[in-house]
Amino acid sequence: MKSLIIAGILSLLSPRTVAAQTFQEVGYTPEMTVFSLFAPNDAKKVTVRLYRDGQGGKAYKTIKMTRTAPERWQASVKGDLMGQFYTFDVGRGECPGVFAKAVGVNGKRGAIIDMTKTNPTGWENDRRPVMKSPADLVVYEMHHRDFSIARPEARYPGKFMALTEPWAIDHLKMLGVNAIHILPSYDYGSVDETRLDTPQYNWGYDPVNYNVPEGGYSTDPYRPEVRVREFKQMVQALHKAGIRIILDVVYNHTYDIEHSNFQRTYPDYYYRKNADGTYSNGSGCGNETASERPMMRQFMIESVKYWINEYHIDGFRFDLMGCHDIETMNLIRQAVDEIDPSIFIYGEGWSAGACALPNEQLGMKANIPQMPRIAAFSDEIRDALRGPFDDDTKAGWLGGKPEKESLKFGIVGAIAHPQVDMSQVNYSKAPWAIEPTQMMSYVSCHDDMCLVDRLKASIPGISEAELIRLDLLAQTAVFTSQGVPFMLSGEELLRTKLGVHNSFESPDSINHLDWSNKTKYPQVFSYYKNLIALRQHHPAFRLGNADLVRKHLEFLNTSDKVVAFRLKHYAGRDDWRNIIVILNANKTDTEVTIPEGNYTIVCCDGVINENGLGTLKGNKAVVDAQSALILHD
């Protein structure tokens, strides 16, 4: 009978061969289940234990595994094991292996389930929304609990299923975003799934089982199939709404070393070490994985492919991509392209500390030219606008600091442009993007302070009116830039985390979205919505090609506290011939010289209306204090 593979498929490269070996951690048929494991040749005893339940109780059967090839161990169990649980043990403690697809509560034991029975009705007809270019994306980063825990009408607060509810879909569609970046949603270690009635919070950057949805976001973590089905229902609902799903993946480290599935199956193989034998800590989390090793590399490739094929994921954000080697990232891009080239890949182009590989081999921002069609976050535009990452009290351009060239560099998408003076750019002295779609444009994310809190911390005595003006001005720079725009959920609601810089385990009172702000600050939501629509309706803002950006985007001469540019000659075949964007950080209205023309104003003093807010004739434009002016002819 054809094998039904349930709980783990892993295509692996032997560390001493080039040819790929494909084998299953668990291959199931009703007559027999075959367990396979990559483990050291000299392991004294390798066993599989079978359990009736996902936690507690003793194993009802223990099977000794036999070495069938170099570093390959196998055991066969006759009979139908559907619905049973299992662990592997090589003498360092039990675990579900490295590629479990289903697990019991808290992920301690693997589960044998029929994945085809987890598919929601119509899953076979689920299709990812069409996306012609990454420049067309508008990425909205969210944490499941933040988004829905305080929503009054939510039936599934803090769960995957919240994103299937009409209120959630309606809000996202009204805002206009077309891609949701969900913070880590695999099975992670810092939330106890047996105590979900007790409020617990973590961002989830502490991976345990990389290929299983997190049970804390399901309605029943004890039943392995529930989290799988509900994750798929979430994807299906968002796809029906025209919204893509981007998964935050954290392959650069594990929750810890001693208890990790990697270490328990093949000690020290998956981790980098320093010359003195200590574990390297480029992740800042006590360990860093060795992506350059054949088995770890193949694990990453197969994991990404699995999320695409089983869960229909549309993109990946690589946490601390600077810890991974360039070759692995390019092989992942290649493998993804064979499935669907429109699937987007981006990451953090840095590490949290020194890695045990030299920087020139790693997925750092400076090495993005060596990683075609992979993007990185631009801390240049982020910190140009708000201030340096290492001091929350220091302001950026929004607070009057001279960061004009850094902002211009972000506006062109981190590419080479003749009007950007790289010697004055904050973090990079050379362009690092070959195409503008390799740059993520943003001013805030889950890390560091949200925008409102950073403005309050860096501009003493800021009034609410000024806060709103600068918030809208910041996002105007982000969404009219040629990179891929990215925003933190709740910014459209003037979100605050009460000044907390690192809220990774702060309570809901800090992290939740305050939905009452939508009616308290309607002008903020309206501006965000109309700004996103402006970008989506006008291809001049998303040219997606470096040569086109250099051809059509020109900066106008202005003072340091004003950045102005023109998108000229029907850029991107836009309906508008010339578009002028003026960003004014001055606390006073400012006059700017522009090319002579008859213009229609579409953005002025915190209001956007594509049909026009008035007209302007001549070559002088007055821009309101701390706001943007956008006009076209």
C-alpha positions as a printed Julia matrix, in Angstrom:
633×3 Matrix{Float64}:
   0.0    0.0     0.0
   1.19   3.47   -0.79
   2.73   5.01    2.31
   0.77   7.84    3.94
   3.43  10.07    5.48
   2.02  11.76    8.53
   4.34  13.22   11.11
   7.54  14.15    9.33
   9.27  14.08    5.97
  12.84  15.24    5.76
  15.0   15.31    2.65
  18.49  15.24    4.08
  22.03  15.53    2.82
  24.55  13.24    4.45
  27.27  15.42    5.94
  29.85  13.45    3.97
  28.08  13.22    0.62
  26.69  15.61   -1.95
  23.76  13.5    -3.08
  20.48  14.09   -1.29
  18.93  11.26    0.68
  15.19  11.45    1.22
  13.8    9.69    4.24
  10.89   9.99    6.6
  11.03  10.49   10.33
   7.62   8.83   10.43
   6.11   6.91    7.52
   2.65   5.56    8.26
   0.36   2.96    6.74
  -2.5    1.19    8.55
  -0.36  -1.98    8.49
   2.98  -0.54    9.65
   4.76   2.65   10.71
   8.43   3.15    9.91
  10.44   5.51   12.13
  13.7    6.96   10.78
  16.2    9.26   12.42
  19.41  11.12   11.6
  21.63  10.42   14.62
  25.31   9.78   15.35
  26.9    6.5    14.27
  28.31   5.96   17.77
  25.02   6.45   19.61
  24.91   3.59   22.12
  21.14   3.19   22.15
  18.55   4.76   19.85
  14.92   4.03   20.68
  11.35   4.97   19.79
   8.73   5.1    22.52
   5.0    4.95   21.86
   2.34   6.6    24.03
  -1.44   6.7    24.13
  -1.54  10.38   25.1
   0.34  13.58   24.4
   1.47  13.96   27.99
   1.76  11.86   31.14
   1.71   8.1    31.51
   4.35   5.58   30.6
   5.29   4.39   27.15
   3.29   1.31   26.22
   5.96   0.18   23.8
   9.7    0.84   23.4
  11.42  -0.15   20.16
  15.16  -0.27   19.59
  16.25   1.41   16.37
  18.84  -0.18   14.08
  21.52   1.66   12.13
  20.75   1.0     8.46
  23.23   3.43    6.85
  25.77   5.98    8.06
  23.97   8.19   10.63
  20.62   6.71    9.69
  18.59   4.73   12.19
  15.31   2.94   11.62
  12.59   0.95   13.37
   9.35  -0.6    12.12
   6.22  -1.14   14.16
   3.44  -3.39   12.88
  -0.18  -2.42   13.33
  -2.2    0.77   12.99
  -0.68   3.61   15.05
  -3.07   6.35   13.91
  -3.79   8.71   16.81
  -0.79   7.54   18.84
   2.13   9.62   20.13
   5.85   8.93   19.91
   9.29  10.12   21.0
  12.85   9.43   19.93
  15.68   8.94   22.42
  19.41   8.75   21.68
  20.37   8.91   25.33
  20.0   12.67   25.92
  16.29  12.78   26.68
  13.1   12.14   24.72
  11.87  14.43   21.92
   9.6   14.25   18.87
  12.52  14.51   16.41
  13.42  17.57   14.39
  10.64  17.46   11.79
   7.46  16.56   13.64
   4.35  17.73   11.79
   1.96  17.21   14.68
   2.54  17.16   18.44
   0.76  16.79   21.74
   0.3   19.56   24.26
   3.5   21.6    24.77
   5.18  19.76   21.9
   6.91  17.08   23.97
   5.66  14.13   21.9
   5.09  13.73   18.18
   1.64  12.68   16.99
   0.51  10.44   14.16
  -2.46  12.09   12.5
  -3.92  12.12    9.01
  -2.97  15.56    7.67
  -5.52  15.28    4.86
  -8.29  15.24    7.48
  -7.13  18.61    8.82
  -7.98  20.38    5.57
 -10.95  22.74    5.85
 -13.75  22.43    3.29
 -12.58  23.84   -0.04
  -8.88  23.76    0.9
  -8.01  22.16   -2.42
  -9.35  25.31   -4.12
  -7.42  27.73   -1.93
  -5.2   30.02   -4.02
  -2.73  32.69   -3.01
  -3.77  36.18   -4.11
  -2.08  37.36   -7.29
   0.99  39.55   -6.77
   2.84  40.78   -9.85
   5.73  42.41   -8.0
   6.91  42.64   -4.38
   6.59  46.41   -4.85
   2.81  45.87   -4.8
   2.9   44.42   -1.28
   1.76  46.34    1.78
   2.96  44.31    4.76
   1.18  44.47    8.13
   3.09  42.86   11.02
   0.97  41.42   13.79
   1.06  39.26   16.89
  -2.05  37.1    17.18
  -2.7   38.03   20.79
  -2.04  41.77   20.35
  -4.47  42.02   17.48
  -7.55  40.35   18.92
  -7.25  39.91   22.69
  -9.02  43.18   23.52
 -11.49  43.28   20.63
 -14.93  43.29   22.32
 -16.75  41.18   19.73
 -13.95  38.65   19.13
 -15.16  35.07   19.44
 -11.6   33.75   19.41
  -9.47  36.39   21.14
  -5.75  35.68   20.85
  -6.26  32.72   18.51
  -5.56  31.84   14.88
  -9.32  31.76   14.35
  -9.66  35.46   15.23
  -8.35  36.18   11.74
 -11.31  34.35   10.23
 -13.83  36.63   11.93
 -15.66  39.32    9.92
 -14.5   42.21   12.14
 -10.85  41.27   11.56
 -11.18  40.76    7.82
 -13.2   43.98    7.46
 -10.61  46.04    9.32
  -7.71  44.71    7.25
  -9.54  45.17    3.96
 -10.67  48.67    4.91
  -7.1   49.59    5.8
  -5.95  48.22    2.46
  -3.05  45.98    3.48
  -2.55  42.91    1.29
  -0.03  40.87    3.28
  -0.05  39.88    6.94
   3.29  39.15    8.56
   2.42  36.96   11.54
   4.94  36.85   14.37
   6.26  33.32   15.13
   3.34  30.94   14.85
   5.15  27.6    15.09
   5.26  25.67   18.37
   7.38  27.73   20.74
   8.57  27.13   24.27
   7.73  30.04   26.54
   3.95  29.59   26.8
   2.61  26.64   28.8
  -0.24  25.23   26.72
  -1.69  23.46   29.76
  -2.37  26.81   31.48
  -4.03  28.85   28.76
  -6.67  30.03   31.22
  -3.83  32.01   32.84
  -2.74  35.03   30.78
   0.69  34.35   29.27
   2.53  36.37   26.69
   5.57  35.99   24.48
   6.45  37.07   20.96
   7.48  33.49   20.21
  11.11  33.82   19.17
  11.95  30.65   21.11
  11.4   27.78   18.69
  10.74  24.19   19.73
   8.91  22.43   16.86
   9.5   24.44   13.7
   6.9   22.72   11.54
   3.87  22.61   13.84
   1.54  25.54   14.6
   1.67  26.92   18.16
  -0.91  25.27   20.42
  -1.47  28.4    22.48
  -3.11  30.01   19.45
  -5.47  27.06   18.96
  -8.74  26.38   20.72
  -7.55  22.97   21.95
  -3.78  22.28   22.25
  -4.4   18.76   23.53
  -5.78  17.53   20.2
  -2.95  17.64   17.64
  -5.2   18.08   14.62
  -6.97  21.19   15.96
  -4.05  23.62   15.72
  -3.3   22.38   12.2
  -6.87  22.78   11.0
  -7.35  26.21   12.58
  -4.12  27.54   11.1
  -5.35  26.44    7.67
  -8.75  28.05    8.27
  -6.94  31.31    9.06
  -4.94  31.14    5.84
  -8.03  30.26    3.82
 -10.04  33.18    5.23
  -7.29  35.7     4.54
  -6.71  34.36    1.03
 -10.43  34.72    0.29
 -10.06  38.37    1.36
  -7.17  38.88   -1.06
  -4.56  38.96    1.71
  -1.3   37.02    1.64
   0.27  35.38    4.73
   3.95  35.82    5.59
   5.41  33.55    8.26
   8.09  34.78   10.66
  10.7   31.98   10.77
  13.41  31.7    13.42
  15.89  29.11   12.2
  18.87  30.99   13.66
  18.59  29.59   17.21
  16.58  27.26   19.44
  14.82  27.89   22.75
  17.85  26.37   24.44
  20.51  23.8    23.55
  20.18  21.06   26.13
  16.47  20.44   25.57
  16.3   21.18   21.85
  15.17  18.51   19.4
  18.33  19.14   17.37
  20.66  18.51   20.29
  18.72  15.52   21.57
  18.87  13.72   18.21
  22.39  14.65   17.04
  24.42  16.44   19.72
  26.38  19.49   18.56
  25.79  18.84   14.85
  23.29  21.66   14.33
  25.12  24.39   16.3
  28.16  26.53   15.61
  31.0   26.66   18.1
  33.8   29.12   18.67
  37.46  28.16   18.39
  37.59  27.58   22.15
  34.74  25.06   22.0
  32.05  27.32   23.45
  28.78  27.76   21.6
  28.69  30.76   19.31
  25.96  33.27   20.15
  25.31  35.4    17.07
  21.6   35.19   17.87
  21.97  36.75   21.32
  19.86  33.85   22.63
  22.64  31.58   23.86
  23.22  29.63   20.66
  23.25  29.9    16.88
  22.47  27.18   14.39
  24.88  26.12   11.65
  22.98  26.76    8.42
  26.08  25.91    6.38
  26.04  22.28    7.56
  24.32  20.07    5.0
  21.66  18.65    7.3
  20.74  22.0     8.86
  20.68  23.6     5.43
  18.41  20.92    4.07
  16.21  21.14    7.16
  15.65  24.84    6.48
  14.9   24.25    2.8
  12.46  21.42    3.48
  10.79  23.32    6.32
  10.09  26.33    4.12
   8.77  24.1     1.34
   6.57  22.26    3.84
   4.92  25.47    5.08
   4.21  26.43    1.48
   2.85  23.09    0.37
   0.93  22.07    3.5
  -0.22  25.48    4.77
  -0.17  27.61    1.59
   2.15  30.23    3.11
   2.95  33.13    0.75
   6.17  34.54    2.17
   8.83  34.3     4.86
  10.51  36.8     7.14
  13.83  35.43    8.38
  14.65  36.43   11.92
  18.32  37.51   12.22
  19.0   36.51    8.62
  22.54  37.75    9.2
  23.18  34.51   11.14
  22.52  32.37    8.05
  25.03  31.79    5.29
  24.45  33.33    1.88
  24.49  30.0     0.04
  21.68  28.58    2.17
  19.53  31.66    1.66
  20.02  31.46   -2.11
  19.19  27.74   -2.11
  15.98  28.51   -0.21
  15.09  31.2    -2.76
  15.78  28.7    -5.55
  13.64  25.99   -3.95
  10.78  28.45   -3.39
  10.99  29.68   -7.0
  10.38  26.13   -8.19
   7.04  26.24   -6.36
   6.0   29.88   -6.95
   8.38  32.77   -7.71
   5.86  35.28   -6.3
   6.47  34.0    -2.76
   8.34  36.83   -1.02
  11.43  36.37    1.17
  12.96  39.02    3.39
  14.79  39.21    6.68
  16.82  41.11    9.19
  20.15  41.86    7.53
  22.07  41.65   10.75
  22.86  39.35   13.69
  22.56  40.1    17.4
  26.22  39.36   18.03
  29.35  37.99   16.35
  28.78  34.71   14.5
  31.25  31.85   14.13
  31.29  32.46   10.37
  32.88  35.56    8.83
  30.46  38.35    7.85
  31.29  38.04    4.16
  29.66  34.58    4.17
  26.5   35.66    5.99
  23.12  37.08    4.99
  24.01  40.57    6.15
  22.44  43.68    4.66
  25.72  44.55    2.93
  25.6   41.16    1.17
  22.09  41.59   -0.25
  23.61  42.09   -3.77
  24.71  38.44   -3.52
  21.14  37.32   -2.68
  18.92  38.15   -5.65
  15.21  38.58   -4.9
  15.74  38.49   -1.14
  15.0   41.71    0.76
  16.25  43.2     4.03
  14.94  45.8     6.44
  16.31  49.32    6.04
  17.37  50.63    9.41
  18.61  53.66    7.46
  15.13  55.04    6.72
  13.78  53.86   10.08
  16.4   55.65   12.15
  16.64  58.62    9.8
  13.01  59.31   10.63
  12.73  58.45   14.32
  16.32  58.44   15.68
  19.08  55.9    16.44
  18.2   52.41   17.63
  20.63  52.55   20.55
  19.12  55.61   22.26
  15.36  56.06   22.49
  15.77  59.64   23.71
  17.5   60.86   20.55
  15.34  62.21   17.75
  15.73  61.79   14.0
  14.69  63.92   11.05
  11.15  64.16   12.44
  12.64  65.9    15.48
  14.77  68.28   13.45
  18.01  66.3    13.11
  19.97  66.48    9.82
  19.22  63.02    8.38
  18.14  64.16    4.94
  20.48  61.94    2.88
  19.61  58.87    4.94
  15.93  59.53    4.32
  16.56  60.03    0.6
  18.45  56.72    0.51
  15.38  55.01    1.96
  13.03  56.76   -0.46
  14.88  55.39   -3.5
  14.88  51.87   -2.05
  18.54  51.57   -0.94
  19.77  51.51   -4.53
  22.45  53.63   -6.15
  20.98  57.03   -7.13
  22.97  60.0    -8.44
  21.28  62.43   -6.06
  21.95  60.49   -2.87
  25.22  61.38   -1.14
  26.23  58.06    0.43
  28.94  59.72    2.52
  26.14  61.28    4.6
  23.94  58.19    4.96
  23.72  56.98    8.56
  24.64  53.28    8.45
  25.67  52.44    4.88
  28.35  54.13    2.82
  27.43  52.16   -0.29
  24.06  51.15   -1.75
  23.17  47.61   -0.75
  20.08  46.88   -2.86
  20.32  45.97   -6.53
  16.58  46.52   -6.91
  14.28  48.64   -4.7
  12.19  45.53   -3.94
  15.16  44.28   -1.88
  14.5   46.97    0.73
  11.81  46.85    3.42
  10.7   50.4     4.14
   9.5   50.98    7.71
   9.62  53.22   10.74
   8.43  50.77   13.4
   8.0   47.05   14.03
   7.48  44.76   17.03
  11.08  45.41   18.11
  11.89  48.66   19.92
   9.32  51.32   20.71
   6.27  51.74   18.52
   6.17  55.03   16.62
   4.02  56.99   19.08
   6.17  55.99   22.05
   9.41  56.79   20.23
   8.17  60.25   19.25
   7.18  60.92   22.87
  10.53  59.68   24.18
  12.66  61.64   21.71
  10.74  64.92   21.48
  10.16  66.2    25.04
   6.87  67.97   25.61
   5.36  66.87   22.3
   1.65  67.71   22.12
  -0.96  65.27   20.88
  -1.55  67.37   17.76
   2.17  67.41   16.95
   2.42  63.7    17.7
  -0.28  62.94   15.14
   1.25  65.24   12.53
   4.68  63.59   12.84
   3.19  60.1    12.91
   1.41  60.72    9.62
   4.47  62.43    8.12
   6.67  59.44    9.01
   4.36  56.96    7.33
   4.03  59.18    4.26
   7.79  58.8     3.79
   7.5   55.02    4.21
   4.56  54.51    1.85
   5.78  56.82   -0.93
   9.24  55.21   -0.92
  10.23  52.76   -3.65
  10.94  49.91   -1.21
   8.39  47.39    0.05
   6.3   49.16    2.73
   5.95  47.52    6.12
   3.97  48.65    9.16
   3.35  47.45   12.7
  -0.23  46.51   13.48
  -2.04  49.15   15.46
  -0.06  52.1    14.13
  -3.23  52.99   12.21
  -4.88  53.28   15.65
  -2.14  55.52   17.08
  -0.88  52.55   19.07
   1.06  52.94   22.29
   2.84  50.34   24.41
   3.1   52.83   27.27
   6.77  53.44   26.54
   7.93  49.82   26.84
  10.91  49.28   24.56
  11.08  45.48   24.54
   7.6   44.09   25.15
   8.4   40.45   24.24
   6.88  39.15   27.46
   4.91  42.17   28.67
   1.26  41.61   29.61
  -1.76  42.3    27.43
  -2.15  45.67   29.13
   1.02  46.78   27.3
   0.76  44.86   24.02
  -2.94  44.84   23.15
  -4.43  47.01   20.4
  -6.79  49.61   21.82
  -9.66  49.41   19.35
 -11.4   52.44   20.88
  -8.7   54.56   19.25
 -10.29  53.91   15.88
 -13.16  56.18   16.86
 -11.05  58.41   19.12
  -8.6   59.26   16.3
 -10.6   58.73   13.1
  -8.31  61.09   11.16
  -5.35  58.78   11.78
  -7.03  55.65   10.43
  -8.43  57.64    7.51
  -5.0   58.97    6.6
  -3.36  55.53    6.75
  -6.15  54.02    4.66
  -5.98  56.76    2.02
  -2.17  56.73    1.99
  -2.13  52.98    1.29
  -4.78  53.44   -1.41
  -2.74  56.24   -2.99
   0.25  53.93   -3.26
  -1.83  51.06   -4.62
  -3.58  53.22   -7.22
  -0.4   54.84   -8.54
   2.4   52.69   -9.97
   4.8   55.66   -9.83
   5.27  54.89   -6.11
   6.15  51.24   -6.75
   8.29  51.11   -9.87
  10.01  47.92   -8.72
  13.06  48.5   -10.9
  16.26  50.39  -10.08
  16.75  51.83  -13.58
  13.18  53.13  -13.63
  13.67  54.74  -10.22
  16.84  56.49  -11.41
  15.04  57.58  -14.58
  11.83  58.89  -13.05
  12.59  59.92   -9.43
  14.4   63.2    -8.95
  14.94  65.12   -5.72
  14.23  68.86   -5.57
  16.51  71.36   -3.87
  15.3   72.03   -0.33
  16.56  72.84    3.15
  17.67  70.06    5.51
  14.3   69.79    7.24
  12.46  69.3     3.95
  12.73  66.36    1.55
  10.98  66.77   -1.81
  10.99  64.61   -4.9
   9.26  64.4    -8.26
   8.11  61.24  -10.01
   8.2   62.5   -13.56
   7.01  61.65  -17.06
   4.19  59.23  -16.24
   6.46  57.05  -14.08
   5.41  53.42  -14.22
   2.77  54.41  -16.82
   0.92  56.27  -14.12
  -2.19  58.27  -15.02
  -0.59  61.32  -13.44
   2.17  62.95  -15.52
   4.28  64.34  -12.69
   3.82  63.67   -8.97
   5.53  65.85   -6.38
   5.93  64.7    -2.77
   7.13  67.25   -0.2
   7.88  66.15    3.37
   8.24  69.03    5.82
   9.68  68.41    9.3
   9.8   72.12   10.15
   7.56  73.39   12.93
   6.48  76.17   10.59
   4.85  76.31    7.18
   7.57  76.23    4.54
   7.74  77.43    0.94
   9.36  75.11   -1.59
  10.29  75.82   -5.21
   8.84  73.24   -7.6
   8.78  72.88  -11.4
   6.32  75.3   -13.01
   2.91  73.75  -13.58
  -0.81  73.51  -12.97
  -1.21  71.06  -10.1
  -3.98  69.23   -8.29
  -3.34  68.82   -4.56
  -4.16  65.33   -3.24
  -2.46  65.41    0.2
  -2.3   68.44    2.46
  -2.13  69.05    6.22
  -3.01  65.5     7.27
  -5.76  64.86    4.71
  -5.56  62.72    1.54
  -8.12  62.82   -1.26
  -7.13  61.49   -4.68
  -9.97  63.41   -6.3
  -8.33  66.66   -5.24
  -8.21  69.05   -2.3
  -7.58  72.13   -4.4
  -5.27  73.4    -7.13
  -1.92  75.14   -7.31
  -0.49  77.1   -10.24
   3.1   78.25  -10.58
   6.41  77.17   -9.12
   5.97  77.82   -5.39
   4.3   75.48   -2.93
   3.69  76.18    0.75
   3.77  73.05    2.89
   2.07  73.05    6.27
   4.22  72.5     9.35
   5.23  68.9    10.1
   3.21  67.43    7.28
   3.3   66.24    3.7
   2.09  67.89    0.51
   1.45  65.7    -2.54
   0.35  67.16   -5.86
   0.26  66.15   -9.51
  -0.27  67.57  -12.98
